[in-house]
Short mmCIF file of C-alpha atoms and ligand atoms in Angstrom, two decimals:
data_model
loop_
_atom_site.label_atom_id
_atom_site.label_comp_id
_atom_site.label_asym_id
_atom_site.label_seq_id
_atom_site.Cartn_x
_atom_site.Cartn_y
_atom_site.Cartn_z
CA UNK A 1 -3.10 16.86 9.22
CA UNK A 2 -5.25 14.58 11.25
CA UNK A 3 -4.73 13.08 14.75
CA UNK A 4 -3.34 9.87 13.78
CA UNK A 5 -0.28 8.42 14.42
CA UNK A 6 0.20 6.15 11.24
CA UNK A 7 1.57 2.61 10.67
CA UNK A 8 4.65 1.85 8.28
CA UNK A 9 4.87 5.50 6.85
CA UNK A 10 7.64 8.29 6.99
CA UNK A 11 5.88 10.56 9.73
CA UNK A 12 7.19 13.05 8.15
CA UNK A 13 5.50 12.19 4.69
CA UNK A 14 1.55 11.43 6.04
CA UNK A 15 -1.91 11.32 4.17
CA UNK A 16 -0.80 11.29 0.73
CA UNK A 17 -4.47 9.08 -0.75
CA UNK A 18 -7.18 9.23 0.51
CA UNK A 19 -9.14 6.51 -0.56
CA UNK A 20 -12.99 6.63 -0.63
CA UNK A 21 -14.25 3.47 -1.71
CA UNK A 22 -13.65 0.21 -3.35
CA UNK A 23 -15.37 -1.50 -5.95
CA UNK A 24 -14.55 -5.25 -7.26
CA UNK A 25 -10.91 -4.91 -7.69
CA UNK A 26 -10.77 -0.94 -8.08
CA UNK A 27 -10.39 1.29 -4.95
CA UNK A 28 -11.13 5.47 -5.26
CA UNK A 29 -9.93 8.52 -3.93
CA UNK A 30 -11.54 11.73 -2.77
CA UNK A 31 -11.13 13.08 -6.03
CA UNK A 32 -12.76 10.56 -7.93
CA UNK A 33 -9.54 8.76 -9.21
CA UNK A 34 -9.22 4.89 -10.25
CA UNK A 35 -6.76 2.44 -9.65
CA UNK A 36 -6.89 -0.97 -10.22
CA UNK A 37 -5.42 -2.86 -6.77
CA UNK A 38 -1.96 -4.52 -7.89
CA UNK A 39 -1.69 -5.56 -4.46
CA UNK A 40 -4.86 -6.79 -2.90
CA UNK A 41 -4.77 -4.17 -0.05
CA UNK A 42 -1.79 -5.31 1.69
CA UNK A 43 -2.06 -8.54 -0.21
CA UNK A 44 -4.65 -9.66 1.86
CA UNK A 45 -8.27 -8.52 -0.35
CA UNK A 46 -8.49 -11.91 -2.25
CA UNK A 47 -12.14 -11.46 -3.31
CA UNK A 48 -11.97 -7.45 -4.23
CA UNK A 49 -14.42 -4.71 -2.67
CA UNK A 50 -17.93 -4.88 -2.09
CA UNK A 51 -18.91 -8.45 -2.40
CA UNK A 52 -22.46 -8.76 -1.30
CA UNK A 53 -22.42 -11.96 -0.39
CA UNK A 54 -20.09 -11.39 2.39
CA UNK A 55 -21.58 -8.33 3.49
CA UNK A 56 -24.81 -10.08 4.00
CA UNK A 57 -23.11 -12.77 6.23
CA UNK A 58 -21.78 -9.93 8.17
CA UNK A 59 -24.98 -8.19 8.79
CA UNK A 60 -26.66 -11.24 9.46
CA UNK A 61 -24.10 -12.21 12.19
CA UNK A 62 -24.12 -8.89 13.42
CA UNK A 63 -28.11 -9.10 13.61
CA UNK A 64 -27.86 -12.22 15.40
CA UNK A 65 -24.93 -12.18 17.70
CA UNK A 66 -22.95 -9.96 17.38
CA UNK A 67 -20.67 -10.29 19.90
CA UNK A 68 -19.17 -13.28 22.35
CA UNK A 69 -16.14 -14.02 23.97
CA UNK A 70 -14.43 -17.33 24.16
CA UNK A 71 -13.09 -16.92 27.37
CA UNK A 72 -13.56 -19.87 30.63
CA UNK A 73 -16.05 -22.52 28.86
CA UNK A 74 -18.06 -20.37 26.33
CA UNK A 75 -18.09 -20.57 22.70
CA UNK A 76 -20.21 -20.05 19.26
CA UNK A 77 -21.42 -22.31 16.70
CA UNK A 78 -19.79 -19.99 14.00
CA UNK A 79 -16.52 -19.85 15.40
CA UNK A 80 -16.61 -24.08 15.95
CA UNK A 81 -17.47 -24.14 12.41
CA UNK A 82 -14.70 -21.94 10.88
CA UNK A 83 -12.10 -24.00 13.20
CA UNK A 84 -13.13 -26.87 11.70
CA UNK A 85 -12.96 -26.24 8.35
CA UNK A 86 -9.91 -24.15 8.52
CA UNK A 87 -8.03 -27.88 10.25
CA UNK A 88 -9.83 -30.12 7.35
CA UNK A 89 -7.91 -27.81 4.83
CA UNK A 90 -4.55 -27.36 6.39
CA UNK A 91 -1.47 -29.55 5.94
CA UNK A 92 -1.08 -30.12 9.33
CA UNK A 93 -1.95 -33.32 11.26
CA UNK A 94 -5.13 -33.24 13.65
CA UNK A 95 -4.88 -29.37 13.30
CA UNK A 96 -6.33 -27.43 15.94
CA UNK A 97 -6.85 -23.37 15.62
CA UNK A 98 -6.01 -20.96 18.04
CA UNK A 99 -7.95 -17.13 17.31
CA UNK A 100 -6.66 -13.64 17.13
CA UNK A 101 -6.79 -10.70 15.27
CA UNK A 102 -4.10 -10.14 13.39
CA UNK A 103 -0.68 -11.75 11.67
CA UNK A 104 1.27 -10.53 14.54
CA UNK A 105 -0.63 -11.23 17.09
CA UNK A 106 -1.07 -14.63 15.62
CA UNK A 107 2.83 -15.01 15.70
CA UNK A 108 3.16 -14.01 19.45
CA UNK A 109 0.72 -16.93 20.35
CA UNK A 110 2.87 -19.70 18.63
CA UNK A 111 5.79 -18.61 19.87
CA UNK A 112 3.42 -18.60 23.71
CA UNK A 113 1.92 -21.81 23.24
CA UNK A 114 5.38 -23.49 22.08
CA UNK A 115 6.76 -22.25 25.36
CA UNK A 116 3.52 -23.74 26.61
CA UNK A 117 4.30 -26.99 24.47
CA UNK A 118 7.73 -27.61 25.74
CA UNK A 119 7.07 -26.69 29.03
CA UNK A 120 4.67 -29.24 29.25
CA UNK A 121 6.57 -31.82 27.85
CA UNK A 122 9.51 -31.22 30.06
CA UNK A 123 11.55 -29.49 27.78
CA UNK A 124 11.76 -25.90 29.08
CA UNK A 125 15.41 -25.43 27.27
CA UNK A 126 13.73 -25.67 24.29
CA UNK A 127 12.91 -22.35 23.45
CA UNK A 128 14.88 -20.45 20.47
CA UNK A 129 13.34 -19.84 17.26
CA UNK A 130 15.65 -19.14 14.07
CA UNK A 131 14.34 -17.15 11.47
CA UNK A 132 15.54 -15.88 8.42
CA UNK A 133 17.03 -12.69 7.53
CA UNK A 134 14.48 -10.60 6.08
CA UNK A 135 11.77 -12.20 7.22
CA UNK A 136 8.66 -10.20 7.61
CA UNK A 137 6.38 -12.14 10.71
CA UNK A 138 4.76 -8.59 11.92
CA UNK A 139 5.58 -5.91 14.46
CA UNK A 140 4.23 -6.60 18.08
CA UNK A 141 7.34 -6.98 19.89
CA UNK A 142 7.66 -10.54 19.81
CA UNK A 143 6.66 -10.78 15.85
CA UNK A 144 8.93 -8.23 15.17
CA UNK A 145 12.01 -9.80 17.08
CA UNK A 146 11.27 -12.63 14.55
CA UNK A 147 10.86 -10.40 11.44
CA UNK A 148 14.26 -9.86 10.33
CA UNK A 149 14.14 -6.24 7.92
CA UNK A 150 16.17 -3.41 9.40
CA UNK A 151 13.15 -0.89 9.33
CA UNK A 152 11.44 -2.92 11.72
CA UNK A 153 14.03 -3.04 14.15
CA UNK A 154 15.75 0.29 14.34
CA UNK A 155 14.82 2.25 17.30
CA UNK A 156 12.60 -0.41 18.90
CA UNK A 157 15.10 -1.80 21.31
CA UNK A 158 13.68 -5.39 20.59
CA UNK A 159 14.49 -8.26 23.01
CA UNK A 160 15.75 -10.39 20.33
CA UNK A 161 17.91 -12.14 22.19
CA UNK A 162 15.84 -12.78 25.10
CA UNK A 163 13.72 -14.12 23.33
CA UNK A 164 16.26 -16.53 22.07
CA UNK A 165 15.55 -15.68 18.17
CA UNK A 166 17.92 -16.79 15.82
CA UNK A 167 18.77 -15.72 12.31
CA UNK A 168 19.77 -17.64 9.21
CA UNK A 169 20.23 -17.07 5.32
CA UNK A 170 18.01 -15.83 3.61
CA UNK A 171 17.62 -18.06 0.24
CA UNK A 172 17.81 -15.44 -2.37
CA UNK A 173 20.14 -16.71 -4.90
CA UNK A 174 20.50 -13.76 -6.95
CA UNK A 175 21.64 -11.73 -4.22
CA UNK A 176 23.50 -14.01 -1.96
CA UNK A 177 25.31 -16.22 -4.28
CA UNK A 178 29.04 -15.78 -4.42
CA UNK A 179 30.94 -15.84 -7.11
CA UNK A 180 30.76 -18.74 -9.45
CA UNK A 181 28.36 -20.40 -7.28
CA UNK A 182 25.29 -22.61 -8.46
CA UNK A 183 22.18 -22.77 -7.56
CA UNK A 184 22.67 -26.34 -6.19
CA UNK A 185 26.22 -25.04 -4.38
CA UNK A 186 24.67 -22.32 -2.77
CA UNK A 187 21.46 -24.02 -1.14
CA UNK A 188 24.27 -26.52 0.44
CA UNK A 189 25.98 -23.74 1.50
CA UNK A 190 22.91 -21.68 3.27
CA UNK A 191 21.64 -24.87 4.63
CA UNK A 192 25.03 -25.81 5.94
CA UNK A 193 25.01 -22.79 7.51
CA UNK A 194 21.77 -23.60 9.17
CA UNK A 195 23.21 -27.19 10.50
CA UNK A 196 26.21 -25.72 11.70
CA UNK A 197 24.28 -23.16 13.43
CA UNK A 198 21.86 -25.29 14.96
CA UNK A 199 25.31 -27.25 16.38
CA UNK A 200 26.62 -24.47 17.86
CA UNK A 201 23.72 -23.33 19.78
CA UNK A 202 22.84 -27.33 21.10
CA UNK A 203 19.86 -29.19 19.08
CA UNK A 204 17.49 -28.94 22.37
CA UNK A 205 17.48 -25.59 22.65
CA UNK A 206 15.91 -25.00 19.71
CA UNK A 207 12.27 -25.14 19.72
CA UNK A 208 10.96 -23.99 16.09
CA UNK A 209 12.09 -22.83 12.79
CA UNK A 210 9.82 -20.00 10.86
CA UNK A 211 9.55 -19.49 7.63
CA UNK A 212 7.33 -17.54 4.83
CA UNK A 213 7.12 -20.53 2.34
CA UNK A 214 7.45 -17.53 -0.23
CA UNK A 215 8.42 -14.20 0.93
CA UNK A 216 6.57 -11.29 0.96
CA UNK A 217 7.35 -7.94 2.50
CA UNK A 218 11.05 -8.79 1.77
CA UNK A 219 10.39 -8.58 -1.69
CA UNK A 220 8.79 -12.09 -2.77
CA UNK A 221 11.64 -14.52 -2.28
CA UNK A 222 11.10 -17.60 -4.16
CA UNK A 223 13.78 -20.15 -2.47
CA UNK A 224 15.60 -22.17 -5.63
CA UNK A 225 14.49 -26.04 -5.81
CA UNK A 226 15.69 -28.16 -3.09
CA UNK A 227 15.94 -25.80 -0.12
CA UNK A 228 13.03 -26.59 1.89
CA UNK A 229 13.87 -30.43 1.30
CA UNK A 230 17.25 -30.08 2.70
CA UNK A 231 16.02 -27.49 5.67
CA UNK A 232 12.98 -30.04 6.56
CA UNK A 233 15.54 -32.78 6.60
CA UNK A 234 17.78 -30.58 9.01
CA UNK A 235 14.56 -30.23 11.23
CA UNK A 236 13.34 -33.57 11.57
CA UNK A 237 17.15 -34.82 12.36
CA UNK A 238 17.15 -32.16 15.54
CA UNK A 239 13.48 -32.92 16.57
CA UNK A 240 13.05 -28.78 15.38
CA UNK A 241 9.72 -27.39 14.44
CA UNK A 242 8.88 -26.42 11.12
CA UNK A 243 6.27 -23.39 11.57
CA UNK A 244 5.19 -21.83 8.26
CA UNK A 245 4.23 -18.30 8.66
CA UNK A 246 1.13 -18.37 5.63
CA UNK A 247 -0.14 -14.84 6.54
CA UNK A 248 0.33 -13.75 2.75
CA UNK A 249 0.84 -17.27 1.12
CA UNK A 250 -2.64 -18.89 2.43
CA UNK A 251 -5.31 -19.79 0.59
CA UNK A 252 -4.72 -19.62 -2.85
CA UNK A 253 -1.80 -17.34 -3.12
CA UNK A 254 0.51 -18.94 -5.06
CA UNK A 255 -1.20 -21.45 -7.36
CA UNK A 256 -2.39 -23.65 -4.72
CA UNK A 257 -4.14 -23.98 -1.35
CA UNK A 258 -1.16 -22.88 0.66
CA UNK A 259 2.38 -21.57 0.14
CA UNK A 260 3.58 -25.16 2.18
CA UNK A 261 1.67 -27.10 -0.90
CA UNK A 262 3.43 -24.99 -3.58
CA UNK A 263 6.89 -25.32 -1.64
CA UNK A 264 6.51 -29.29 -0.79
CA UNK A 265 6.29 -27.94 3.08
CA UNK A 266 5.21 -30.38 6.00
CA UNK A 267 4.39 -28.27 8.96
CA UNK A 268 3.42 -28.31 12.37
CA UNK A 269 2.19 -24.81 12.72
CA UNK A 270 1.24 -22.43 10.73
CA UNK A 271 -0.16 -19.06 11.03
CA UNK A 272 -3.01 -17.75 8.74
CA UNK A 273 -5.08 -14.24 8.64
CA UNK A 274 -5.28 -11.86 5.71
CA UNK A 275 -7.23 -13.83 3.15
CA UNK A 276 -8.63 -15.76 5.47
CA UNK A 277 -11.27 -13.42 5.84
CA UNK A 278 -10.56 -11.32 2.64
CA UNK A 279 -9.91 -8.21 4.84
CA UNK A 280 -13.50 -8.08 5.39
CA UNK A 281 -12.54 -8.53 9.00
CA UNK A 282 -9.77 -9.03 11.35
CA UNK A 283 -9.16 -12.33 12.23
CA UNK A 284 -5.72 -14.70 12.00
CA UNK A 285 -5.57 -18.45 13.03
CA UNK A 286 -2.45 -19.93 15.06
CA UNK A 287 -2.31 -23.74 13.73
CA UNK A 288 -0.54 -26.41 15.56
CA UNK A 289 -0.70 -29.94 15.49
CA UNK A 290 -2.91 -31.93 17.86
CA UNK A 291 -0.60 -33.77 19.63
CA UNK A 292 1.26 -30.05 20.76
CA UNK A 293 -2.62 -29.46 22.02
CA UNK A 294 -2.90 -32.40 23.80
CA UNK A 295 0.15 -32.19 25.74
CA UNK A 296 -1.18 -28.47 26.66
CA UNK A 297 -4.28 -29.69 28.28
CA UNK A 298 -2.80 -31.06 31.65
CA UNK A 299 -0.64 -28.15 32.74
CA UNK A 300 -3.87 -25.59 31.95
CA UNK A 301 -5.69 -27.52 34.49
CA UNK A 302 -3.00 -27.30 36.82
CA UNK A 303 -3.55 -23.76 36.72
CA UNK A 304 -7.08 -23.77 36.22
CA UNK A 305 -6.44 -21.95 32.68
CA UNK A 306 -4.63 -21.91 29.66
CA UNK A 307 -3.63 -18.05 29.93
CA UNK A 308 -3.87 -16.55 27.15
CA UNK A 309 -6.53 -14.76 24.70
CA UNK A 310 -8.19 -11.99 23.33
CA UNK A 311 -11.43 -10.03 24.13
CA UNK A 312 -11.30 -10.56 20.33
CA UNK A 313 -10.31 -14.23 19.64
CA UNK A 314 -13.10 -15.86 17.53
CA UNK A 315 -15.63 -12.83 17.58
CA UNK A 316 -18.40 -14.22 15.80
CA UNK A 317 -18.45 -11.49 12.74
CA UNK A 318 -14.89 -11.98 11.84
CA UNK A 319 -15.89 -15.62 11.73
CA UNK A 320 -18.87 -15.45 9.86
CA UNK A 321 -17.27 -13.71 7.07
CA UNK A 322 -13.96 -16.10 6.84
CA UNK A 323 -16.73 -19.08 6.36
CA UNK A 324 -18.32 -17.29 3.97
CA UNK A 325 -15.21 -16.54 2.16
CA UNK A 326 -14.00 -19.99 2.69
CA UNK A 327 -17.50 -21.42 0.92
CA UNK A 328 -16.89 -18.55 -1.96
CA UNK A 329 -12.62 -20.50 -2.12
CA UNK A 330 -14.36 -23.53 -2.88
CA UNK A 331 -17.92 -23.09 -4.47
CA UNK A 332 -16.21 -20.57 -7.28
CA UNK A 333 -12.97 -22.76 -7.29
CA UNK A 334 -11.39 -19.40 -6.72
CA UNK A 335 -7.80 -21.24 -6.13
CA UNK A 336 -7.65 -22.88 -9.24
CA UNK A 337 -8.87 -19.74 -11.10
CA UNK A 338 -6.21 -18.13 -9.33
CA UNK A 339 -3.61 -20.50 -10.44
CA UNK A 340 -4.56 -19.89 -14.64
CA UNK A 341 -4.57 -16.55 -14.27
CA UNK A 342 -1.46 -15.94 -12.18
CA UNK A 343 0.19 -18.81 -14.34
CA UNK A 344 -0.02 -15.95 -17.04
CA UNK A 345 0.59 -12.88 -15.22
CA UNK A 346 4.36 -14.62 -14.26
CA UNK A 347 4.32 -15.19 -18.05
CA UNK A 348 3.36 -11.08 -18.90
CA UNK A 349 6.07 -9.85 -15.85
CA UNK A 350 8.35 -11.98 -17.62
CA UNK A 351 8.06 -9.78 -20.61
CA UNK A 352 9.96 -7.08 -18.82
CA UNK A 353 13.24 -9.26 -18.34
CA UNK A 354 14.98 -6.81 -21.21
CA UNK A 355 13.81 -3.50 -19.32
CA UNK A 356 17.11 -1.43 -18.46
CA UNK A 357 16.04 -1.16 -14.31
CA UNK A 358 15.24 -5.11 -14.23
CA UNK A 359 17.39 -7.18 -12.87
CA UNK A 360 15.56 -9.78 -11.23
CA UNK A 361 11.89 -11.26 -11.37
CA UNK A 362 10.56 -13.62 -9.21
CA UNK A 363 7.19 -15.17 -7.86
CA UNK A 364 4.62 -17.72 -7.87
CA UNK A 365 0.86 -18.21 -8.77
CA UNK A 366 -1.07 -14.36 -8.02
CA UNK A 367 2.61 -13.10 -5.96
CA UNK A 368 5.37 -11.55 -7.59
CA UNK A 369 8.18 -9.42 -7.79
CA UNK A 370 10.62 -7.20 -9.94
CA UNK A 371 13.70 -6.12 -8.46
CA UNK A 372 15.13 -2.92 -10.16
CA UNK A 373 18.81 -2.39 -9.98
CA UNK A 374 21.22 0.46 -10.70
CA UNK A 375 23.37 -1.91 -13.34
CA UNK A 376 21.59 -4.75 -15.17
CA UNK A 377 24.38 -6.71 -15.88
CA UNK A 378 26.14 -6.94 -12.78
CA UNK A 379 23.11 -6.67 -10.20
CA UNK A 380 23.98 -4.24 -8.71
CA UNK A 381 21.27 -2.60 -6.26
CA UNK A 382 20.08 1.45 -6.37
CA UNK A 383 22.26 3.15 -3.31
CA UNK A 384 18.62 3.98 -0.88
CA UNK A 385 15.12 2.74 -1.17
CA UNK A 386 14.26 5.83 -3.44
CA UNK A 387 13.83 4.25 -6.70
CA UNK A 388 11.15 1.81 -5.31
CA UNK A 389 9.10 4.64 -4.20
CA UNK A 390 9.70 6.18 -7.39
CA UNK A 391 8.18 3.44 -9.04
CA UNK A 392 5.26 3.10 -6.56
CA UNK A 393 4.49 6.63 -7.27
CA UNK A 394 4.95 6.22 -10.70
CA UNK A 395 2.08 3.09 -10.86
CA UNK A 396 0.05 5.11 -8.57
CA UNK A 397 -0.13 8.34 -11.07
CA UNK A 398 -0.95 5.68 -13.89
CA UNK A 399 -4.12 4.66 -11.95
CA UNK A 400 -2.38 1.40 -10.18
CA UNK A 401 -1.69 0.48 -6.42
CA UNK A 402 1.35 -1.58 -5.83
CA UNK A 403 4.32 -1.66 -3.30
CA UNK A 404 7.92 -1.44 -3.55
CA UNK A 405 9.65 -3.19 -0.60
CA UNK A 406 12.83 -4.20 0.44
CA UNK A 407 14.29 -0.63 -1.13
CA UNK A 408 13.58 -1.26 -5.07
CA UNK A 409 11.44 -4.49 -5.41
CA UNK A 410 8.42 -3.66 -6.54
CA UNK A 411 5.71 -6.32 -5.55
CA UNK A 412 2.62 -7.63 -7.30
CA UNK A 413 -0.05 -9.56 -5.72
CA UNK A 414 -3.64 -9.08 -7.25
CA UNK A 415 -6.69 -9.67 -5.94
CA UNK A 416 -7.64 -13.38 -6.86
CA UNK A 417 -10.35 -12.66 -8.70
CA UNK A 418 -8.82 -10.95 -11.16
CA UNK A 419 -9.01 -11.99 -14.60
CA UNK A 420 -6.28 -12.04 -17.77
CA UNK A 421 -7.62 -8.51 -18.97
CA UNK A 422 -7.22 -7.45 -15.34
CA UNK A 423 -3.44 -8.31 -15.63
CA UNK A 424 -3.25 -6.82 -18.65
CA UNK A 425 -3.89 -3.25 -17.75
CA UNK A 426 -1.59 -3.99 -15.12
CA UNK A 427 0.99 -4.84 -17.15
CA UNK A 428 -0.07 -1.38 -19.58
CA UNK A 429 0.24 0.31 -16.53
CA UNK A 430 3.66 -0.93 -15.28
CA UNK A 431 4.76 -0.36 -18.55
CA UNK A 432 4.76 3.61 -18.43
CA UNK A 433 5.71 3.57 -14.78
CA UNK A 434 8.96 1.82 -15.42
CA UNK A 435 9.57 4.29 -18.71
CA UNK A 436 8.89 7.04 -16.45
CA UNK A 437 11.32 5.54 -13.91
CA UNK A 438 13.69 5.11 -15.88
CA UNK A 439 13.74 8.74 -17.46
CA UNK A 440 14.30 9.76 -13.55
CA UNK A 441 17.19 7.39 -13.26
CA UNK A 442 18.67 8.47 -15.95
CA UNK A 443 18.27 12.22 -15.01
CA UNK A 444 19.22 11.50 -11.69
CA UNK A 445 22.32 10.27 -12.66
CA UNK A 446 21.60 6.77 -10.87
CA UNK A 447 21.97 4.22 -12.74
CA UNK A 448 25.93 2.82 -12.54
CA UNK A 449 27.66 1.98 -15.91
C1 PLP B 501 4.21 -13.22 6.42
C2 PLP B 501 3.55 -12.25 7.35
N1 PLP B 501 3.43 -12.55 8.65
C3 PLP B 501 2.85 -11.72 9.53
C4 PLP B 501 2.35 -10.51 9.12
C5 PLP B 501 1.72 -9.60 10.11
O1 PLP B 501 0.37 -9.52 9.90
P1 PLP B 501 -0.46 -8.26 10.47
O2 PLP B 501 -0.05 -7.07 9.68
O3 PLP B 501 -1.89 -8.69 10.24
O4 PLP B 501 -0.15 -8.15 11.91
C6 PLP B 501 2.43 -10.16 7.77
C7 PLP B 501 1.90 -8.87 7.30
O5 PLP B 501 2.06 -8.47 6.18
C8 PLP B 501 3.07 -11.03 6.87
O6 PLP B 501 3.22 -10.71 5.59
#
């Protein structure tokens, strides 16, 4: 066993892959084994392995400059250039773009610079956030007070309520609905809930609300038609925030530009990083609307800076890349591509609707989802998370990465340059992994009658 302390795994169950290299949208172990990437990386590797193109932008930046801060007056003409085309494409008005290096941190600097915001606008109450349970929004401490999955929380102590975070319904029909209920009856329930709760706790102390516009990490939550309408409604009524957390849904995910386009989602921030750059390099964007900027300019002066930032925030490679892969988005029409081909592989995970372990499936564009459960008829979830992994394990000995999460969802969300035939030996693949975990359910005695 090596040195290293590793993220998200059972440290008592380390370095089970190696992986040696990655080619197109194949990665490789140390012994020479294939598998095609169900899941982008950590659905962030929208353009595959090895594209030369970007490489060359990185080594040229590197060549040229490869590093500079942003700190106290200086800047880069890369980094000025990726800003601006990152607020020309987003949904928000007179965008401006914040830097950082990852989701998280990206996360902790909206919920700093709407402190900032209200502060300068004389609104200090205004400070709680709600988010949704089962949210995934990172794991710094602040990010992870606002993520809203169990494993994420236990033993960290978090300052949730310090930091004034809030937590509403998640809108997950198939698991939340109660008896009898429609689809309609239940989103005016959950977003009753969310009124009421925004009573309770007094309209102007509530600065934001944060959403995925589809879920990820908490097994791709599709909310049913009409949610965000009503929620957005709720928002604008209590002068509250709508701040879409895009970290996984940005830039082509799920059939269109953004998750907020797909969803019908005005925001006024929005956080960005993983396919922003491809994973070619850390980098992540905190969005917020130009008016929240220009009400931030005064009290910075006051001080004689606006506080925050990384040694890291705009580094020139990181930037260079992300405009690269930004020309690729649009030169290749990569996003519509996307959309044909993940129109069809929602079509092929459809197929496995009559599949003894599936009881849900769910997703949009290139993201998706089947839920197994222990009965199909009545829903009814596998006691544990082991099943997932089962399945995970099971793809990964038929030569495919993918990722169960929330206990037995197990998520797909391909590179987006994959093509039809790509999704088909997907699909092949899936095929034997659910027959083989199903034979273990069965031997197990784990599935309920
Ligand atoms: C929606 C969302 N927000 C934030 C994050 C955190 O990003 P990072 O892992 O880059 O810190 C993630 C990571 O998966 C995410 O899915």
């Amino acid at each position: 066993m090596s040195t290293i302390i590793y993220p998200t795994t059972n440290l008592k169950h380390t370095e089970t892959l190696t992986v040696e290299k990655g080619e197109g949208v194949y990665i490789y172990d140390n012994k020479g084994n294939k598998y095609i990437e169900g899941l982008a990386g950590l659905w962030c590797t929208s353009l595959g392995y090895g594209n030369q193109e970007i490489i060359d932008a990185a080594a040229e930046q590197m060549g040229k400059l490869s590093y500079s801060h942003m700190f106290g007056g200086k800047t880069h003409q890369v980094g000025m250039d990726l800003s601006e085309k990152i607020s020309a494409m987003v949904p928000v008005d007179n965008a401006k773009v914040f830097f950082g290096n990852s989701g998280s941190d990206a996360n902790d600097s909206h919920i700093k610079m709407l402190r900032y915001y209200f502060n300068a606008i004389g609104k200090p109450e205004k400070f709680k956030i709600i988010a949704r349970d089962r949210s995934y929004h990172g794991v710094t401490v602040a990010s992870a007070s606002l993520t809203g999955l169990a494993p994420n929380h236990t033993h960290f102590d978090l300052p949730i309520d310090a930091l004034g975070i809030l937590r509403t319904d998640v809108p997950h029909y198939y698991r939340g609905k109660l008896d009898g209920e429609s689809e309609a009856q239940f989103v005016e329930r959950i977003t009753n809930n969310l009124e009421n709760m925004i009573l309770e706790e007094g309209p102007e102390t509530i600065a934001a609300f944060i959403a995925e516009p589809i879920t990820g990490a908490s097994g791709v939550i599709v909310p049913p038609a009409g949610y965000y309408e009503k929620v957005q409604a709720i928002l604008a009524k209590y002068d509250i925030l709508f701040w879409a957390d895009e970290v996984i849904t940005g830039f082509g995910r799920t059939g269109n530009d953004f998750g907020c386009t797909t969803m019908g989602i005005k925001p006024a921030m929005m956080t960005l990083a993983k396919q922003l750059s491809s994973a070619y390099m850390p980098i992540s964007a905190s969005v917020i609307r130009g008016d929240m900027y220009e009400a931030m300019i005064e009290p910075s002066s006051q001080v004689g800076v606006f506080g925050h930032g990384y040694t890291y925030s705009g580094h020139p490679v990181a930037c260079a890349v992300s405009l690269k892969v930004l020309e690729i988005y649009e030169r290749d029409n990569i996003f519509a591509k996307a959309a044909d081909v993940g129109a069809y592989l929602q079509s092929e995970l459809q197929k496995f609707a009559d599949h003894p372990l599936v009881g849900e499936i769910r997703g949009a564009g290139m993201i998706g989802a089947l839920e197994l459960v222990a009965n199909k008829h009545t829903g009814q979830p596998f006691a544990g998370g082991v099943i997932g992994g089962y399945a995970m394990q099971a793809c990964q000995n038929h030569g495919m990465i993918t990722r169960a999460v929330a206990g037995s969802s197990l998520a797909f969300c391909p590179p987006l340059i994959c093509t039809k035939a790509h999704i088909d030996e997907m699909m092949m693949k899936l095929a034997k992994a659910l027959d083989d975990t199903l034979a273990y359910a069965v031997k197990e005695k784990l599935l309920v009658a």
